[in-house]
CSV table of C-alpha atoms in Angstrom, one decimal:
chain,number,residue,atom,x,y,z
A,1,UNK,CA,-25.1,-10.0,-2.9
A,2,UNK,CA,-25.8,-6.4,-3.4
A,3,UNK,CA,-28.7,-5.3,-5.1
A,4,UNK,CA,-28.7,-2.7,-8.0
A,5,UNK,CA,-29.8,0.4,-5.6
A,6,UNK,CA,-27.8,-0.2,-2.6
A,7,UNK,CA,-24.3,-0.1,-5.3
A,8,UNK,CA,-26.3,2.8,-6.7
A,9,UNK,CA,-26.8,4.9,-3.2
A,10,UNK,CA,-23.1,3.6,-2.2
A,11,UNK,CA,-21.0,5.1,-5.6
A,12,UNK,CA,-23.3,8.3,-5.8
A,13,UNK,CA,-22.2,9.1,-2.1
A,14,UNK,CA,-18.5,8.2,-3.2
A,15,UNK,CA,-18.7,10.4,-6.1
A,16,UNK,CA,-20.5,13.7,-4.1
A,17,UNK,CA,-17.4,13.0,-1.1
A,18,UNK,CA,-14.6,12.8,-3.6
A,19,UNK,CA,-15.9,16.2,-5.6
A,20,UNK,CA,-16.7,17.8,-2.4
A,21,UNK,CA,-13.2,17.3,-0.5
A,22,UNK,CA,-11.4,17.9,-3.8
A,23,UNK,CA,-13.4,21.3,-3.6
A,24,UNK,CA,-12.3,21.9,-0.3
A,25,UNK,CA,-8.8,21.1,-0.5
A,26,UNK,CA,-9.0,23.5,-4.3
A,27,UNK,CA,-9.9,26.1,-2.4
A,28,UNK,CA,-7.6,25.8,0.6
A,29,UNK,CA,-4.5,25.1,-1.9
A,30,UNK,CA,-3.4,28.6,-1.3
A,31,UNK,CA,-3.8,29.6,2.7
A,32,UNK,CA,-2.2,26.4,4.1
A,33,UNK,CA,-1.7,27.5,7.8
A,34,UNK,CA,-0.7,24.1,9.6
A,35,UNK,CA,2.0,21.8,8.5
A,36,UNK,CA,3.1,18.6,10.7
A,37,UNK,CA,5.1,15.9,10.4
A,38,UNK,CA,4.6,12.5,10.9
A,39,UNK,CA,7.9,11.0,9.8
A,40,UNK,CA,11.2,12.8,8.2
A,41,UNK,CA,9.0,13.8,5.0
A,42,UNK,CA,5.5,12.6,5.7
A,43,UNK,CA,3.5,15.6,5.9
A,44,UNK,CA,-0.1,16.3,6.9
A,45,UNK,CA,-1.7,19.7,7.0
A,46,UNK,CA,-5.2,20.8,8.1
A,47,UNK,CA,-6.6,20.3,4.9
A,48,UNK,CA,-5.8,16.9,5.2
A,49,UNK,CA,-7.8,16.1,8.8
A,50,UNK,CA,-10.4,18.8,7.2
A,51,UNK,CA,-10.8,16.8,3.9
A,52,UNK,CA,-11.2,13.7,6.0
A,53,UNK,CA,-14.0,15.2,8.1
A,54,UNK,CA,-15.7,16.3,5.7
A,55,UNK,CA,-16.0,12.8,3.6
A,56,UNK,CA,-16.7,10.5,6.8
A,57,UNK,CA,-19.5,13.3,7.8
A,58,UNK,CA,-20.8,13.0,4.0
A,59,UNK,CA,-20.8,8.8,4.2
A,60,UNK,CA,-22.1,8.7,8.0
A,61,UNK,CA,-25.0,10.8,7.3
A,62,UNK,CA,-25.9,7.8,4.2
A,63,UNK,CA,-24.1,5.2,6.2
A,64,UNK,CA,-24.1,5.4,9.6
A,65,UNK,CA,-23.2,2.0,10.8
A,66,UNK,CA,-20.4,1.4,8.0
A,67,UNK,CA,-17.0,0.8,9.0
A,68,UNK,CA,-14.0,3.4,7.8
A,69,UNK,CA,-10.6,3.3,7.5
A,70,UNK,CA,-8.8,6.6,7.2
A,71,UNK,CA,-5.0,7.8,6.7
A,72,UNK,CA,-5.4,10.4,9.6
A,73,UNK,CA,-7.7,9.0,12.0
A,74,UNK,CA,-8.2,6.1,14.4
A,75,UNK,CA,-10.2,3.1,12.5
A,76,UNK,CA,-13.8,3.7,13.1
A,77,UNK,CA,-14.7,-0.4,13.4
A,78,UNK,CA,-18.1,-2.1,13.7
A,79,UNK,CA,-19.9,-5.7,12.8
A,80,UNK,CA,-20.8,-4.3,9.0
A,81,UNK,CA,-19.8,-5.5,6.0
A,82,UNK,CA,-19.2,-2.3,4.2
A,83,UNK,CA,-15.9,-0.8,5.0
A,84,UNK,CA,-15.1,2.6,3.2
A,85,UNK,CA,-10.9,3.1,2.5
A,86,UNK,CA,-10.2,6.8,2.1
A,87,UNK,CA,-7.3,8.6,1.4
A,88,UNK,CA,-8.5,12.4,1.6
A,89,UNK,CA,-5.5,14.0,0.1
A,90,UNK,CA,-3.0,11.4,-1.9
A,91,UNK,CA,-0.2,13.6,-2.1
A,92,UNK,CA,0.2,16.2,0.4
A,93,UNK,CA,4.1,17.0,-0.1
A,94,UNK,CA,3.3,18.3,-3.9
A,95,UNK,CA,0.1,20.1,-2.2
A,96,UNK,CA,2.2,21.7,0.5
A,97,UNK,CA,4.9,23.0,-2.3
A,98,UNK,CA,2.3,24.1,-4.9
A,99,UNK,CA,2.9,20.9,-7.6
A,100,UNK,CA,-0.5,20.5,-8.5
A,101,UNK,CA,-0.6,16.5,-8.5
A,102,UNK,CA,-2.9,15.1,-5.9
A,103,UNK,CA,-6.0,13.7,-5.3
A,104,UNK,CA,-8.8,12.4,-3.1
A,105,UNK,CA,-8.9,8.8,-3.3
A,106,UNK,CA,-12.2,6.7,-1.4
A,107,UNK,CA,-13.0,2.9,-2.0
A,108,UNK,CA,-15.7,1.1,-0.8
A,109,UNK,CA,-15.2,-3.1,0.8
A,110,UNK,CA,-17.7,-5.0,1.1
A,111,UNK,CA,-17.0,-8.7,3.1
A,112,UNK,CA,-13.3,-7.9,2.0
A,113,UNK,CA,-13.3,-7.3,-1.5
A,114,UNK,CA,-13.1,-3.6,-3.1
A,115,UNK,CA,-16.6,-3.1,-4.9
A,116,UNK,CA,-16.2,0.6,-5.6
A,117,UNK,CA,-13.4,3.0,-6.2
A,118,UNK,CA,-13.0,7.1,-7.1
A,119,UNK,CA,-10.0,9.0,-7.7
A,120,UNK,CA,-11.0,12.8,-8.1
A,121,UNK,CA,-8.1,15.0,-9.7
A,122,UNK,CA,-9.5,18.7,-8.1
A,123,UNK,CA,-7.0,20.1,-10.2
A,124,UNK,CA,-7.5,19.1,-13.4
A,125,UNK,CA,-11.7,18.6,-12.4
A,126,UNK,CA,-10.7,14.6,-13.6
A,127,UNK,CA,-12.5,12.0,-11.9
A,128,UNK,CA,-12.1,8.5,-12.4
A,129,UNK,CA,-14.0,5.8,-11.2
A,130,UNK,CA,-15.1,2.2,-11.1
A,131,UNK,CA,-17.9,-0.2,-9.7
A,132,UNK,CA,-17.1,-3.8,-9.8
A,133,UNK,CA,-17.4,-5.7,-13.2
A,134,UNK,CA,-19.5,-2.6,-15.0
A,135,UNK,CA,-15.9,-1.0,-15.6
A,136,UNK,CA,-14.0,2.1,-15.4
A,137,UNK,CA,-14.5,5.5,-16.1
A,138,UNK,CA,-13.4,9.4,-16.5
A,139,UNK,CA,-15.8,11.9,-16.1
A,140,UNK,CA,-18.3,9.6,-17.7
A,141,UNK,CA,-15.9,8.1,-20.6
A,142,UNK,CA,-14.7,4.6,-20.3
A,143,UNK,CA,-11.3,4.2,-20.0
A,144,UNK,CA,-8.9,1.1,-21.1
A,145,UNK,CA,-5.3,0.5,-20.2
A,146,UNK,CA,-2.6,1.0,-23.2
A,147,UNK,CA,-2.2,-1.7,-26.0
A,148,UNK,CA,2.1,-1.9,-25.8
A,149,UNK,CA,3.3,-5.0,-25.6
A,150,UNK,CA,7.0,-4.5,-24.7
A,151,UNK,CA,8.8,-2.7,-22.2
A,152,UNK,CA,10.7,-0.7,-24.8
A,153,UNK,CA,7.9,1.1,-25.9
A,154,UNK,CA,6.3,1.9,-22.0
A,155,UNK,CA,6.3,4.7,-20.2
A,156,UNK,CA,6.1,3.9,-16.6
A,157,UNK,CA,5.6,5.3,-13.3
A,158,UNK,CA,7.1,4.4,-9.3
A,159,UNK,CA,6.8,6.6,-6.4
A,160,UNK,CA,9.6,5.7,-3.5
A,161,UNK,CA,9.1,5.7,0.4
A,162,UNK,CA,9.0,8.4,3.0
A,163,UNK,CA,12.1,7.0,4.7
A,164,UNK,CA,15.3,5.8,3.1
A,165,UNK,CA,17.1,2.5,3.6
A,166,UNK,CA,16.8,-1.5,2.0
A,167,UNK,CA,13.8,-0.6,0.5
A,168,UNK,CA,15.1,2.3,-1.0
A,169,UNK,CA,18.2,0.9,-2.3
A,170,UNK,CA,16.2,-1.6,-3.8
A,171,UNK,CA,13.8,0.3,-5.9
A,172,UNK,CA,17.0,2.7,-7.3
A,173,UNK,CA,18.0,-0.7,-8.5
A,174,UNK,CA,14.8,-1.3,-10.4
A,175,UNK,CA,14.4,2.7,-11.4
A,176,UNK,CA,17.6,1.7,-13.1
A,177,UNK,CA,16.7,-1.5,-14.7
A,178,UNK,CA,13.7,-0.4,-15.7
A,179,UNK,CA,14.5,2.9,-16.9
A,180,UNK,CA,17.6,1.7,-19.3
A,181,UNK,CA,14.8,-0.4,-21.0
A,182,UNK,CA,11.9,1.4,-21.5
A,183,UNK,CA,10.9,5.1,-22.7
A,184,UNK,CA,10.9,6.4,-19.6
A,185,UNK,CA,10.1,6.6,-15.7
A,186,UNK,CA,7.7,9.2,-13.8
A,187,UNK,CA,7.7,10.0,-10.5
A,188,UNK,CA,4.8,12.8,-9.8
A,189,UNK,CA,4.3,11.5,-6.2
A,190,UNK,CA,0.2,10.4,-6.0
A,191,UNK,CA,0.0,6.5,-6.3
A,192,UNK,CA,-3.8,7.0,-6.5
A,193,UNK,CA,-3.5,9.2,-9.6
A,194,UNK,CA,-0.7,7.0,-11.2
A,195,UNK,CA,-2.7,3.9,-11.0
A,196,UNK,CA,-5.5,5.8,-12.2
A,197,UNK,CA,-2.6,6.7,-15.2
A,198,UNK,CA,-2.4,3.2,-16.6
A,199,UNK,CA,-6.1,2.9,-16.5
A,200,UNK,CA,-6.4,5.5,-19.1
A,201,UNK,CA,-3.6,4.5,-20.8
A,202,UNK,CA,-1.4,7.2,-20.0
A,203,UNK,CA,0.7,4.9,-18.0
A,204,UNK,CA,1.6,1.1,-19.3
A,205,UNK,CA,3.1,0.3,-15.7
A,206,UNK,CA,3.2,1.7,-12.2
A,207,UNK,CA,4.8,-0.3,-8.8
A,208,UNK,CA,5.9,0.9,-5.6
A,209,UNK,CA,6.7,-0.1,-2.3
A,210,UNK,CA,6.0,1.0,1.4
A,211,UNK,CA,2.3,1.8,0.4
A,212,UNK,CA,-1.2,1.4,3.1
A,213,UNK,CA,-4.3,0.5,1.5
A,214,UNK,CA,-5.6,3.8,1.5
A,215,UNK,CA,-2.8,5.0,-1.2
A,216,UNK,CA,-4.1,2.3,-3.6
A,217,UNK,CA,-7.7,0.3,-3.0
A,218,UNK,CA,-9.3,2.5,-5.4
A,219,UNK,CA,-6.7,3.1,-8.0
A,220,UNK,CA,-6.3,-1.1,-7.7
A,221,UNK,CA,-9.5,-1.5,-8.7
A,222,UNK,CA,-10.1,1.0,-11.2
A,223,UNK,CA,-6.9,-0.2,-13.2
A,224,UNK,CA,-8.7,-4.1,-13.2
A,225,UNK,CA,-12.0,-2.8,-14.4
A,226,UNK,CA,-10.2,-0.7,-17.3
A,227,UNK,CA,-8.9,-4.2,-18.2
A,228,UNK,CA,-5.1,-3.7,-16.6
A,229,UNK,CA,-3.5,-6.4,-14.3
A,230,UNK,CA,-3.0,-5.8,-10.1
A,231,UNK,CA,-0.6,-8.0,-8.1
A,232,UNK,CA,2.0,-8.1,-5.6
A,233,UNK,CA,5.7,-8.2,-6.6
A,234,UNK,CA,5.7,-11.8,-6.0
A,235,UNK,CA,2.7,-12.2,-8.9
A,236,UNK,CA,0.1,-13.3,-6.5
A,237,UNK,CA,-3.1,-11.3,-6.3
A,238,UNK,CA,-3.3,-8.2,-4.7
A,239,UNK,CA,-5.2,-7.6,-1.3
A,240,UNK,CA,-6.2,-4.3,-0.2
A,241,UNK,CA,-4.5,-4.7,3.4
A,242,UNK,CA,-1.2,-6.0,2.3
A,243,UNK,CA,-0.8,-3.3,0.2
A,244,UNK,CA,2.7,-2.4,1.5
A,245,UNK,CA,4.1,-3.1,-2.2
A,246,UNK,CA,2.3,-2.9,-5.8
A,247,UNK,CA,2.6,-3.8,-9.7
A,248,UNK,CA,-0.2,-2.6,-12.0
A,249,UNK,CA,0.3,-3.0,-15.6
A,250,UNK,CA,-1.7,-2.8,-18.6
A,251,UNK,CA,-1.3,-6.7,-18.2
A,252,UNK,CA,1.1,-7.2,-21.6
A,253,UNK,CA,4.5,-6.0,-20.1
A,254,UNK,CA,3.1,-7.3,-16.5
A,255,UNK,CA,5.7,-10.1,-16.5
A,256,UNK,CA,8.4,-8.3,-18.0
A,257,UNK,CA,8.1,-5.7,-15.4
A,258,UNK,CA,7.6,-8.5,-12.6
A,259,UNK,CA,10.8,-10.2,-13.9
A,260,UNK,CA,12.9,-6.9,-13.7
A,261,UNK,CA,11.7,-6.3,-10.1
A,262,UNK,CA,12.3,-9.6,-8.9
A,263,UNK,CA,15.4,-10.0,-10.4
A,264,UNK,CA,17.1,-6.7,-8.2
A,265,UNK,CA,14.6,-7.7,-5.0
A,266,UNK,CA,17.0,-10.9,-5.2
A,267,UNK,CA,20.1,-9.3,-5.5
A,268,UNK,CA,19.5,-7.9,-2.7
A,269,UNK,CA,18.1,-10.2,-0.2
């Protein structure tokens, strides 16, 4: 059990890391002076490792002994409950290229289950968030996940891997299915922003594959505390570090959406 100022000192120093690396990385979106790769089309720049500094340095000076799991660095492990998930720069290809759709993305574990998520849009100065049962948020308004029942009238969202091959072949199978019976399919390339999307409604659907927990603990939870549904493509709950493949819906076209998925997943095993 957590008390009431422990949450409290834990989501404010979420909330000052997010803003403060999505400052950083707004500032730096302009003089981008290292660019590696870490697969075929997995990118990471120095604004990546330097937006990662910056929010372990801002949660180790509250939280010393806390454990963190980061997309660019080694695990930093320990005997504490708390575990921080960050993602300091969920979508780095549209960053490198100037598409202005990325975010910083931190969630906060505690004995295993995600108690805290942000999402900060530095673009757009949007920041969504969410603490366990007290639901979830934008910039202070509370956000709920659409009201359409159907596929027909949705507007999704997917996101495919880095590297091609089954897995790809397989979600071009759903893109099709899906798209030929609903209003339409997006593909911006931030899972943390698109599941922050069908929080606020914007979205009725999102799913992907070939994701790390990073890319989605706090979007996962803020889509459940807007009222939405999380699982994995079998139906099954989601967990944070089997995160390889998602479905988050408003929770009416869930099964519809599930159905379509499995149904091409099949055809192809």
């Amino acid at each position: 059990m957590i008390d009431d100022s422990k949450l409290y000192d834990l989501f404010q120093t979420a909330l000052i890391a997010a803003q403060s690396a999505g400052k950083l990385i707004k500032h730096s979106s302009h003089n981008i002076l290292h660019i590696d790769k870490k697969g075929r089309v997995n990118l990471v720049t120095e604004v990546d490792r330097r937006s990662e500094e910056l929010i372990i340095s801002i949660i180790h000076d509250s939280f010393p002994e806390h454990r963190i799991l980061a997309e660019e660095t080694d695990e930093i492990v320990g005997n504490s409950p708390y575990r921080w998930i960050i993602d300091p720069l969920d979508g780095t290809t549209n960053f490198v290229h100037g598409f202005p759709v990325y975010a910083v993305s931190i969630a906060v574990e505690f004995n295993g289950k995600i108690i805290i998520g942000v999402v900060f849009d530095p673009n757009r100065n949007e920041l969504f968030s969410a603490i366990e049962d007290t639901g979830a948020f934008l910039n202070n308004k509370r956000l709920n996940v659409s009201q359409n029942k159907a596929l027909s009238d949705s507007l999704t969202a997917t996101g495919f891997p880095y590297e091609t091959g089954t897995a790809f072949e397989i979600n071009m199978k759903i893109f099709k299915s899906v798209y030929e019976v609903s209003q339409g399919i997006r593909r911006a390339g931030s899972a943390a922003l698109d599941l922050c999307y069908v929080a606020a409604g914007r979205f009725d659907g999102f799913w992907e594959f070939g994701l790390n927990p990073w890319d989605v603990a706090a979007g996962a939870l803020i889509v459940k505390e807007a009222g939405g549904t999380v699982t994995c493509f079998r139906g099954n709950q989601f967990q944070t570090d089997k995160a390889s493949e998602i479905i988050a819906t408003n929770g009416r076209i869930h099964n519809e959406l599930l159905q379509i998925i499995n149904t091409n997943r099949r055809i192809n095993l």
